[in-house]
mmCIF file of N, CA and C and ligand atoms in Angstrom:
data_model
loop_
_atom_site.group_PDB
_atom_site.id
_atom_site.type_symbol
_atom_site.label_atom_id
_atom_site.label_comp_id
_atom_site.label_asym_id
_atom_site.label_seq_id
_atom_site.Cartn_x
_atom_site.Cartn_y
_atom_site.Cartn_z
ATOM 1 N N MET A 232 -20.233 20.118 20.820
ATOM 2 C CA MET A 232 -18.885 20.351 21.343
ATOM 3 C C MET A 232 -18.227 19.037 21.741
ATOM 4 N N ARG A 233 -19.010 18.232 22.515
ATOM 5 C CA ARG A 233 -18.460 16.958 22.949
ATOM 6 C C ARG A 233 -18.166 16.053 21.738
ATOM 7 N N ALA A 234 -19.023 16.141 20.741
ATOM 8 C CA ALA A 234 -18.828 15.328 19.544
ATOM 9 C C ALA A 234 -17.548 15.726 18.819
ATOM 10 N N ILE A 235 -17.293 17.015 18.760
ATOM 11 C CA ILE A 235 -16.084 17.487 18.080
ATOM 12 C C ILE A 235 -14.844 16.987 18.816
ATOM 13 N N LEU A 236 -14.889 17.084 20.155
ATOM 14 C CA LEU A 236 -13.759 16.615 20.950
ATOM 15 C C LEU A 236 -13.522 15.121 20.703
ATOM 16 N N ALA A 237 -14.595 14.350 20.644
ATOM 17 C CA ALA A 237 -14.461 12.910 20.421
ATOM 18 C C ALA A 237 -13.795 12.635 19.081
ATOM 19 N N VAL A 238 -14.180 13.392 18.073
ATOM 20 C CA VAL A 238 -13.586 13.197 16.743
ATOM 21 C C VAL A 238 -12.090 13.509 16.792
ATOM 22 N N VAL A 239 -11.741 14.595 17.461
ATOM 23 C CA VAL A 239 -10.335 14.982 17.555
ATOM 24 C C VAL A 239 -9.537 13.905 18.286
ATOM 25 N N LEU A 240 -10.069 13.439 19.409
ATOM 26 C CA LEU A 240 -9.350 12.427 20.184
ATOM 27 C C LEU A 240 -9.210 11.126 19.402
ATOM 28 N N THR A 241 -10.266 10.741 18.687
ATOM 29 C CA THR A 241 -10.190 9.519 17.885
ATOM 30 C C THR A 241 -9.092 9.660 16.837
ATOM 31 N N GLY A 242 -9.018 10.847 16.262
ATOM 32 C CA GLY A 242 -7.993 11.077 15.246
ATOM 33 C C GLY A 242 -6.599 10.923 15.806
ATOM 34 N N ILE A 243 -6.386 11.382 17.025
ATOM 35 C CA ILE A 243 -5.069 11.275 17.642
ATOM 36 C C ILE A 243 -4.760 9.819 17.998
ATOM 37 N N ALA A 244 -5.788 9.112 18.506
ATOM 38 C CA ALA A 244 -5.567 7.746 18.964
ATOM 39 C C ALA A 244 -5.209 6.809 17.816
ATOM 40 N N SER A 245 -5.780 7.049 16.641
ATOM 41 C CA SER A 245 -5.552 6.099 15.551
ATOM 42 C C SER A 245 -4.733 6.747 14.449
ATOM 43 N N THR A 246 -3.506 7.097 14.762
ATOM 44 C CA THR A 246 -2.688 7.772 13.762
ATOM 45 C C THR A 246 -2.482 6.912 12.525
ATOM 46 N N SER A 247 -2.339 5.590 12.695
ATOM 47 C CA SER A 247 -2.056 4.789 11.513
ATOM 48 C C SER A 247 -3.257 4.736 10.585
ATOM 49 N N ALA A 248 -4.477 4.846 11.153
ATOM 50 C CA ALA A 248 -5.663 4.882 10.292
ATOM 51 C C ALA A 248 -5.659 6.144 9.444
ATOM 52 N N ALA A 249 -4.992 7.177 9.944
ATOM 53 C CA ALA A 249 -4.960 8.437 9.213
ATOM 54 C C ALA A 249 -3.742 8.528 8.293
ATOM 55 N N ALA A 250 -2.982 7.457 8.197
ATOM 56 C CA ALA A 250 -1.790 7.494 7.356
ATOM 57 C C ALA A 250 -2.166 7.841 5.922
ATOM 58 N N ASP A 251 -1.304 8.586 5.286
ATOM 59 C CA ASP A 251 -1.602 9.169 3.996
ATOM 60 C C ASP A 251 -0.751 8.473 2.920
ATOM 61 N N VAL A 252 -1.419 7.689 2.073
ATOM 62 C CA VAL A 252 -0.711 6.917 1.049
ATOM 63 C C VAL A 252 0.040 7.830 0.071
ATOM 64 N N GLY A 253 -0.591 8.950 -0.290
ATOM 65 C CA GLY A 253 0.051 9.869 -1.238
ATOM 66 C C GLY A 253 1.327 10.470 -0.669
ATOM 67 N N ARG A 254 1.239 10.862 0.609
ATOM 68 C CA ARG A 254 2.437 11.395 1.249
ATOM 69 C C ARG A 254 3.486 10.288 1.389
ATOM 70 N N GLY A 255 3.010 9.074 1.678
ATOM 71 C CA GLY A 255 3.925 7.943 1.787
ATOM 72 C C GLY A 255 4.670 7.687 0.484
ATOM 73 N N GLU A 256 3.971 7.829 -0.621
ATOM 74 C CA GLU A 256 4.619 7.613 -1.916
ATOM 75 C C GLU A 256 5.720 8.656 -2.141
ATOM 76 N N ARG A 257 5.416 9.907 -1.778
ATOM 77 C CA ARG A 257 6.443 10.950 -1.939
ATOM 78 C C ARG A 257 7.637 10.694 -1.031
ATOM 79 N N LEU A 258 7.367 10.311 0.219
ATOM 80 C CA LEU A 258 8.459 10.041 1.157
ATOM 81 C C LEU A 258 9.266 8.821 0.709
ATOM 82 N N TYR A 259 8.567 7.833 0.176
ATOM 83 C CA TYR A 259 9.255 6.653 -0.348
ATOM 84 C C TYR A 259 10.211 7.069 -1.467
ATOM 85 N N GLY A 260 9.724 7.951 -2.339
ATOM 86 C CA GLY A 260 10.569 8.438 -3.429
ATOM 87 C C GLY A 260 11.791 9.177 -2.912
ATOM 88 N N GLN A 261 11.606 9.872 -1.831
ATOM 89 C CA GLN A 261 12.699 10.660 -1.255
ATOM 90 C C GLN A 261 13.724 9.798 -0.525
ATOM 91 N N TRP A 262 13.255 8.799 0.238
ATOM 92 C CA TRP A 262 14.160 8.071 1.137
ATOM 93 C C TRP A 262 14.523 6.666 0.675
ATOM 94 N N CYS A 263 13.694 6.003 -0.090
ATOM 95 C CA CYS A 263 13.848 4.559 -0.318
ATOM 96 C C CYS A 263 14.106 4.194 -1.778
ATOM 97 N N GLN A 264 13.470 4.918 -2.684
ATOM 98 C CA GLN A 264 13.468 4.517 -4.076
ATOM 99 C C GLN A 264 14.863 4.487 -4.680
ATOM 100 N N GLY A 265 15.734 5.345 -4.197
ATOM 101 C CA GLY A 265 17.096 5.397 -4.732
ATOM 102 C C GLY A 265 17.835 4.086 -4.612
ATOM 103 N N CYS A 266 17.433 3.237 -3.680
ATOM 104 C CA CYS A 266 18.032 1.907 -3.537
ATOM 105 C C CYS A 266 17.058 0.800 -3.953
ATOM 106 N N HIS A 267 15.750 1.068 -3.843
ATOM 107 C CA HIS A 267 14.769 -0.007 -4.014
ATOM 108 C C HIS A 267 13.921 0.109 -5.273
ATOM 109 N N ASP A 268 14.284 0.988 -6.201
ATOM 110 C CA ASP A 268 13.459 1.137 -7.402
ATOM 111 C C ASP A 268 13.490 -0.151 -8.227
ATOM 112 N N ARG A 269 12.508 -0.290 -9.111
ATOM 113 C CA ARG A 269 12.488 -1.449 -10.015
ATOM 114 C C ARG A 269 13.731 -1.445 -10.912
ATOM 115 N N LEU A 270 14.210 -2.616 -11.249
ATOM 116 C CA LEU A 270 15.286 -2.714 -12.231
ATOM 117 C C LEU A 270 14.678 -2.476 -13.605
ATOM 118 N N GLY A 271 15.475 -1.944 -14.520
ATOM 119 C CA GLY A 271 14.973 -1.680 -15.855
ATOM 120 C C GLY A 271 16.135 -1.410 -16.778
ATOM 121 N N PRO A 272 15.841 -1.099 -18.018
ATOM 122 C CA PRO A 272 16.907 -0.907 -19.014
ATOM 123 C C PRO A 272 17.925 0.145 -18.592
ATOM 124 N N THR A 273 17.473 1.200 -17.934
ATOM 125 C CA THR A 273 18.414 2.241 -17.529
ATOM 126 C C THR A 273 18.893 2.051 -16.095
ATOM 127 N N ARG A 274 18.359 1.030 -15.430
ATOM 128 C CA ARG A 274 18.766 0.755 -14.038
ATOM 129 C C ARG A 274 19.017 -0.733 -13.898
ATOM 130 N N GLU A 275 20.177 -1.170 -14.330
ATOM 131 C CA GLU A 275 20.433 -2.609 -14.317
ATOM 132 C C GLU A 275 20.731 -3.124 -12.926
ATOM 133 N N THR A 276 21.247 -2.257 -12.075
ATOM 134 C CA THR A 276 21.433 -2.657 -10.680
ATOM 135 C C THR A 276 20.954 -1.538 -9.775
ATOM 136 N N MET A 277 20.414 -1.928 -8.634
ATOM 137 C CA MET A 277 20.017 -0.974 -7.596
ATOM 138 C C MET A 277 20.555 -1.539 -6.290
ATOM 139 N N PRO A 278 21.069 -0.686 -5.394
ATOM 140 C CA PRO A 278 21.709 -1.177 -4.166
ATOM 141 C C PRO A 278 20.801 -2.044 -3.294
ATOM 142 N N GLY A 279 19.484 -1.784 -3.300
ATOM 143 C CA GLY A 279 18.573 -2.596 -2.497
ATOM 144 C C GLY A 279 17.900 -3.678 -3.325
ATOM 145 N N THR A 280 17.487 -3.335 -4.532
ATOM 146 C CA THR A 280 16.726 -4.278 -5.362
ATOM 147 C C THR A 280 17.591 -5.454 -5.814
ATOM 148 N N THR A 281 18.836 -5.182 -6.188
ATOM 149 C CA THR A 281 19.688 -6.248 -6.711
ATOM 150 C C THR A 281 19.952 -7.348 -5.672
ATOM 151 N N PRO A 282 20.345 -7.008 -4.431
ATOM 152 C CA PRO A 282 20.522 -8.091 -3.445
ATOM 153 C C PRO A 282 19.223 -8.832 -3.120
ATOM 154 N N LEU A 283 18.079 -8.116 -3.134
ATOM 155 C CA LEU A 283 16.813 -8.801 -2.855
ATOM 156 C C LEU A 283 16.452 -9.730 -4.019
ATOM 157 N N ASP A 284 16.770 -9.305 -5.227
ATOM 158 C CA ASP A 284 16.553 -10.145 -6.406
ATOM 159 C C ASP A 284 17.358 -11.434 -6.278
ATOM 160 N N ALA A 285 18.628 -11.287 -5.845
ATOM 161 C CA ALA A 285 19.496 -12.460 -5.687
ATOM 162 C C ALA A 285 18.976 -13.358 -4.558
ATOM 163 N N ARG A 286 18.478 -12.742 -3.501
ATOM 164 C CA ARG A 286 18.002 -13.520 -2.360
ATOM 165 C C ARG A 286 16.748 -14.306 -2.709
ATOM 166 N N TYR A 287 15.787 -13.649 -3.352
ATOM 167 C CA TYR A 287 14.490 -14.309 -3.571
ATOM 168 C C TYR A 287 14.427 -15.111 -4.863
ATOM 169 N N GLN A 288 15.386 -14.932 -5.758
ATOM 170 C CA GLN A 288 15.474 -15.774 -6.959
ATOM 171 C C GLN A 288 14.152 -15.874 -7.711
ATOM 172 N N GLY A 289 13.436 -14.759 -7.807
ATOM 173 C CA GLY A 289 12.190 -14.780 -8.563
ATOM 174 C C GLY A 289 10.986 -15.299 -7.791
ATOM 175 N N THR A 290 11.179 -15.757 -6.544
ATOM 176 C CA THR A 290 10.028 -16.233 -5.778
ATOM 177 C C THR A 290 9.189 -15.069 -5.256
ATOM 178 N N ARG A 291 9.818 -13.877 -5.152
ATOM 179 C CA ARG A 291 9.102 -12.661 -4.799
ATOM 180 C C ARG A 291 9.624 -11.554 -5.689
ATOM 181 N N PRO A 292 8.806 -10.526 -5.957
ATOM 182 C CA PRO A 292 9.336 -9.406 -6.746
ATOM 183 C C PRO A 292 10.497 -8.751 -5.999
ATOM 184 N N ALA A 293 11.485 -8.302 -6.752
ATOM 185 C CA ALA A 293 12.661 -7.688 -6.129
ATOM 186 C C ALA A 293 12.388 -6.264 -5.671
ATOM 187 N N ALA A 294 11.505 -5.564 -6.368
ATOM 188 C CA ALA A 294 11.203 -4.170 -5.999
ATOM 189 C C ALA A 294 10.128 -4.159 -4.918
ATOM 190 N N LEU A 295 10.357 -3.385 -3.861
ATOM 191 C CA LEU A 295 9.410 -3.349 -2.736
ATOM 192 C C LEU A 295 8.015 -2.945 -3.186
ATOM 193 N N VAL A 296 7.914 -2.033 -4.164
ATOM 194 C CA VAL A 296 6.590 -1.548 -4.589
ATOM 195 C C VAL A 296 5.768 -2.648 -5.262
ATOM 196 N N ASP A 297 6.415 -3.733 -5.665
ATOM 197 C CA ASP A 297 5.669 -4.822 -6.316
ATOM 198 C C ASP A 297 5.330 -5.961 -5.357
ATOM 199 N N ARG A 298 5.788 -5.866 -4.122
ATOM 200 C CA ARG A 298 5.537 -6.949 -3.159
ATOM 201 C C ARG A 298 4.114 -6.874 -2.623
ATOM 202 N N ASN A 299 3.548 -8.038 -2.314
ATOM 203 C CA ASN A 299 2.247 -8.019 -1.635
ATOM 204 C C ASN A 299 2.309 -8.852 -0.360
ATOM 205 N N ASP A 300 3.530 -9.095 0.120
ATOM 206 C CA ASP A 300 3.684 -9.889 1.347
ATOM 207 C C ASP A 300 4.300 -9.076 2.481
ATOM 208 N N LEU A 301 4.443 -7.766 2.288
ATOM 209 C CA LEU A 301 5.081 -6.942 3.322
ATOM 210 C C LEU A 301 4.071 -6.582 4.408
ATOM 211 N N THR A 302 4.476 -6.704 5.651
ATOM 212 C CA THR A 302 3.611 -6.277 6.753
ATOM 213 C C THR A 302 4.208 -5.006 7.362
ATOM 214 N N PRO A 303 3.373 -4.205 8.028
ATOM 215 C CA PRO A 303 3.888 -2.977 8.658
ATOM 216 C C PRO A 303 5.042 -3.274 9.612
ATOM 217 N N GLU A 304 4.919 -4.311 10.443
ATOM 218 C CA GLU A 304 5.966 -4.610 11.434
ATOM 219 C C GLU A 304 7.281 -4.932 10.727
ATOM 220 N N PHE A 305 7.210 -5.735 9.686
ATOM 221 C CA PHE A 305 8.396 -6.144 8.932
ATOM 222 C C PHE A 305 9.116 -4.921 8.363
ATOM 223 N N ILE A 306 8.364 -4.040 7.732
ATOM 224 C CA ILE A 306 8.967 -2.849 7.133
ATOM 225 C C ILE A 306 9.605 -1.982 8.219
ATOM 226 N N LYS A 307 8.888 -1.784 9.325
ATOM 227 C CA LYS A 307 9.391 -0.885 10.371
ATOM 228 C C LYS A 307 10.677 -1.402 11.007
ATOM 229 N N VAL A 308 10.784 -2.696 11.188
ATOM 230 C CA VAL A 308 12.007 -3.254 11.779
ATOM 231 C C VAL A 308 13.207 -2.936 10.885
ATOM 232 N N PHE A 309 13.055 -3.151 9.591
ATOM 233 C CA PHE A 309 14.186 -2.893 8.700
ATOM 234 C C PHE A 309 14.520 -1.403 8.653
ATOM 235 N N VAL A 310 13.489 -0.563 8.630
ATOM 236 C CA VAL A 310 13.746 0.877 8.534
ATOM 237 C C VAL A 310 14.411 1.398 9.804
ATOM 238 N N ARG A 311 13.973 0.925 10.965
ATOM 239 C CA ARG A 311 14.556 1.442 12.206
ATOM 240 C C ARG A 311 15.885 0.779 12.559
ATOM 241 N N GLN A 312 16.124 -0.430 12.084
ATOM 242 C CA GLN A 312 17.362 -1.125 12.459
ATOM 243 C C GLN A 312 18.372 -1.232 11.325
ATOM 244 N N GLY A 313 17.908 -1.060 10.078
ATOM 245 C CA GLY A 313 18.822 -1.196 8.956
ATOM 246 C C GLY A 313 19.205 -2.653 8.736
ATOM 247 N N ILE A 314 19.807 -2.919 7.608
ATOM 248 C CA ILE A 314 20.318 -4.262 7.307
ATOM 249 C C ILE A 314 21.390 -4.094 6.253
ATOM 250 N N SER A 315 22.466 -4.893 6.378
ATOM 251 C CA SER A 315 23.552 -4.787 5.413
ATOM 252 C C SER A 315 23.929 -3.297 5.296
ATOM 253 N N PHE A 316 23.962 -2.725 4.116
ATOM 254 C CA PHE A 316 24.298 -1.303 4.063
ATOM 255 C C PHE A 316 23.072 -0.411 3.949
ATOM 256 N N MET A 317 21.887 -0.976 4.190
ATOM 257 C CA MET A 317 20.725 -0.082 4.321
ATOM 258 C C MET A 317 20.862 0.637 5.665
ATOM 259 N N PRO A 318 20.825 1.961 5.637
ATOM 260 C CA PRO A 318 21.054 2.711 6.880
ATOM 261 C C PRO A 318 19.893 2.587 7.865
ATOM 262 N N THR A 319 20.166 2.857 9.103
ATOM 263 C CA THR A 319 19.130 3.024 10.119
ATOM 264 C C THR A 319 18.508 4.400 9.930
ATOM 265 N N PHE A 320 17.181 4.455 9.893
ATOM 266 C CA PHE A 320 16.524 5.764 9.801
ATOM 267 C C PHE A 320 16.092 6.178 11.196
ATOM 268 N N ARG A 321 16.658 7.272 11.703
ATOM 269 C CA ARG A 321 16.320 7.756 13.043
ATOM 270 C C ARG A 321 15.032 8.561 13.012
ATOM 271 N N LYS A 322 14.374 8.622 14.172
ATOM 272 C CA LYS A 322 13.097 9.333 14.238
ATOM 273 C C LYS A 322 13.258 10.819 13.991
ATOM 274 N N THR A 323 14.475 11.333 14.162
ATOM 275 C CA THR A 323 14.693 12.758 13.908
ATOM 276 C C THR A 323 14.725 13.046 12.412
ATOM 277 N N GLU A 324 15.023 12.045 11.587
ATOM 278 C CA GLU A 324 14.995 12.300 10.141
ATOM 279 C C GLU A 324 13.717 11.780 9.500
ATOM 280 N N LEU A 325 13.202 10.666 10.026
ATOM 281 C CA LEU A 325 11.960 10.087 9.500
ATOM 282 C C LEU A 325 11.086 9.782 10.717
ATOM 283 N N SER A 326 10.053 10.608 10.918
ATOM 284 C CA SER A 326 9.230 10.461 12.129
ATOM 285 C C SER A 326 8.363 9.206 12.038
ATOM 286 N N ASP A 327 7.787 8.804 13.181
ATOM 287 C CA ASP A 327 6.884 7.656 13.178
ATOM 288 C C ASP A 327 5.699 7.886 12.245
ATOM 289 N N ALA A 328 5.183 9.116 12.226
ATOM 290 C CA ALA A 328 4.035 9.409 11.353
ATOM 291 C C ALA A 328 4.439 9.282 9.884
ATOM 292 N N GLU A 329 5.647 9.739 9.561
ATOM 293 C CA GLU A 329 6.111 9.621 8.174
ATOM 294 C C GLU A 329 6.347 8.155 7.807
ATOM 295 N N LEU A 330 6.887 7.393 8.753
ATOM 296 C CA LEU A 330 7.086 5.967 8.493
ATOM 297 C C LEU A 330 5.739 5.268 8.303
ATOM 298 N N ASP A 331 4.726 5.669 9.089
ATOM 299 C CA ASP A 331 3.382 5.107 8.902
ATOM 300 C C ASP A 331 2.869 5.385 7.488
ATOM 301 N N ASP A 332 3.173 6.564 6.956
ATOM 302 C CA ASP A 332 2.737 6.896 5.594
ATOM 303 C C ASP A 332 3.454 6.012 4.571
ATOM 304 N N ILE A 333 4.757 5.820 4.757
ATOM 305 C CA ILE A 333 5.508 4.959 3.835
ATOM 306 C C ILE A 333 4.952 3.534 3.900
ATOM 307 N N VAL A 334 4.683 3.070 5.117
ATOM 308 C CA VAL A 334 4.119 1.724 5.293
ATOM 309 C C VAL A 334 2.766 1.619 4.583
ATOM 310 N N ALA A 335 1.919 2.651 4.768
ATOM 311 C CA ALA A 335 0.596 2.629 4.133
ATOM 312 C C ALA A 335 0.733 2.535 2.613
ATOM 313 N N PHE A 336 1.729 3.231 2.075
ATOM 314 C CA PHE A 336 1.971 3.165 0.627
ATOM 315 C C PHE A 336 2.432 1.759 0.228
ATOM 316 N N LEU A 337 3.369 1.189 0.986
ATOM 317 C CA LEU A 337 3.930 -0.110 0.591
ATOM 318 C C LEU A 337 2.955 -1.274 0.781
ATOM 319 N N VAL A 338 2.039 -1.158 1.729
ATOM 320 C CA VAL A 338 1.114 -2.288 1.952
ATOM 321 C C VAL A 338 -0.236 -2.075 1.249
ATOM 322 N N ARG A 339 -0.312 -1.043 0.390
ATOM 323 C CA ARG A 339 -1.611 -0.722 -0.212
ATOM 324 C C ARG A 339 -2.139 -1.845 -1.085
ATOM 325 N N LYS A 340 -1.238 -2.717 -1.574
ATOM 326 C CA LYS A 340 -1.682 -3.800 -2.455
ATOM 327 C C LYS A 340 -1.949 -5.101 -1.716
ATOM 328 N N GLN A 341 -1.795 -5.088 -0.381
ATOM 329 C CA GLN A 341 -1.985 -6.339 0.364
ATOM 330 C C GLN A 341 -3.393 -6.848 0.158
ATOM 331 N N PRO A 342 -3.518 -8.157 -0.011
ATOM 332 C CA PRO A 342 -4.863 -8.706 -0.041
ATOM 333 C C PRO A 342 -5.531 -8.419 1.298
ATOM 334 N N THR A 343 -6.765 -7.954 1.314
ATOM 335 C CA THR A 343 -7.427 -7.659 2.592
ATOM 336 C C THR A 343 -7.903 -8.961 3.210
ATOM 337 N N LYS A 344 -7.670 -9.064 4.515
ATOM 338 C CA LYS A 344 -7.975 -10.337 5.185
ATOM 339 C C LYS A 344 -9.435 -10.405 5.579
HETATM 340 C C1 LIG B 15 21.364 2.802 0.798
HETATM 341 C C2 LIG B 15 20.412 1.933 0.170
HETATM 342 C C3 LIG B 15 19.072 1.696 0.835
HETATM 343 C C4 LIG B 15 18.128 2.633 1.223
HETATM 344 C C5 LIG B 15 18.219 4.141 1.138
HETATM 345 C C6 LIG B 15 16.995 1.882 1.715
HETATM 346 N N1 LIG B 15 17.249 0.539 1.647
HETATM 347 FE FE1 LIG B 15 15.991 -0.954 2.234
HETATM 348 N N2 LIG B 15 17.444 -2.341 1.832
HETATM 349 C C7 LIG B 15 18.694 -2.064 1.330
HETATM 350 C C8 LIG B 15 19.485 -3.272 1.340
HETATM 351 C C9 LIG B 15 20.930 -3.401 0.873
HETATM 352 C C10 LIG B 15 18.650 -4.291 1.866
HETATM 353 C C11 LIG B 15 19.000 -5.740 2.150
HETATM 354 C C12 LIG B 15 19.068 -6.588 0.950
HETATM 355 C C13 LIG B 15 19.542 -7.977 1.376
HETATM 356 O O1 LIG B 15 18.762 -8.674 2.018
HETATM 357 O O2 LIG B 15 20.670 -8.291 1.094
HETATM 358 C C14 LIG B 15 17.365 -3.667 2.155
HETATM 359 C C15 LIG B 15 16.278 -4.341 2.672
HETATM 360 C C16 LIG B 15 15.040 -3.778 2.934
HETATM 361 C C17 LIG B 15 13.872 -4.510 3.384
HETATM 362 C C18 LIG B 15 13.788 -6.008 3.634
HETATM 363 C C19 LIG B 15 13.200 -6.700 2.432
HETATM 364 C C20 LIG B 15 13.271 -8.200 2.550
HETATM 365 O O3 LIG B 15 12.416 -8.863 1.951
HETATM 366 O O4 LIG B 15 14.172 -8.717 3.218
HETATM 367 C C21 LIG B 15 12.867 -3.602 3.542
HETATM 368 C C22 LIG B 15 11.448 -3.873 3.992
HETATM 369 C C23 LIG B 15 13.411 -2.298 3.187
HETATM 370 N N3 LIG B 15 14.720 -2.443 2.815
HETATM 371 C C24 LIG B 15 12.693 -1.122 3.207
HETATM 372 C C25 LIG B 15 13.235 0.132 2.972
HETATM 373 C C26 LIG B 15 12.515 1.374 3.130
HETATM 374 C C27 LIG B 15 11.041 1.477 3.508
HETATM 375 C C28 LIG B 15 13.391 2.379 2.875
HETATM 376 C C29 LIG B 15 13.157 3.883 2.956
HETATM 377 C C30 LIG B 15 12.724 4.391 4.243
HETATM 378 C C31 LIG B 15 14.672 1.769 2.521
HETATM 379 N N4 LIG B 15 14.534 0.403 2.596
HETATM 380 C C32 LIG B 15 15.824 2.465 2.163
HETATM 381 C C33 LIG B 15 19.150 -0.826 0.899
HETATM 382 C C34 LIG B 15 18.512 0.389 1.116
#
């Protein structure tokens, strides 16, 4: 009994460890991809990818899914505060747990330290 309680409490304490990459990918598709998808023959400009492409000039991939330098803190600041015409995402529309899933999806390619 005590062991079960410990497992439950550990699960609550470490929500980010329980973040779900698959759910994050779906949420990313729902909330972010419409502006941040990769550029391609049928998508010559994207509202988020195109300005990032201009900013980084090829020094970093323009599409967020191809980046390997994103940190959870960096992503969360932009999502909660917005930038340029990227909207602010409120917790009532995108919860902290859902944002953790999106973060887990976006940082899945990070080199492990
Ligand atoms: C309405 C379009 C739009 C949507 C939707 C959107 N973004 Fe953005 N995003 C932008 C724009 C525009 C920028 C700023 C580009 C610039 O620097 O000029 C940006 C910048 C960012 C950056 C900063 C990247 C960098 O290197 O500076 C991150 C991280 C980011 N967005 C994540 C997200 C995530 C995660 C979501 C979904 C929850 C999302 N965005 C949804 C348009 C959007």
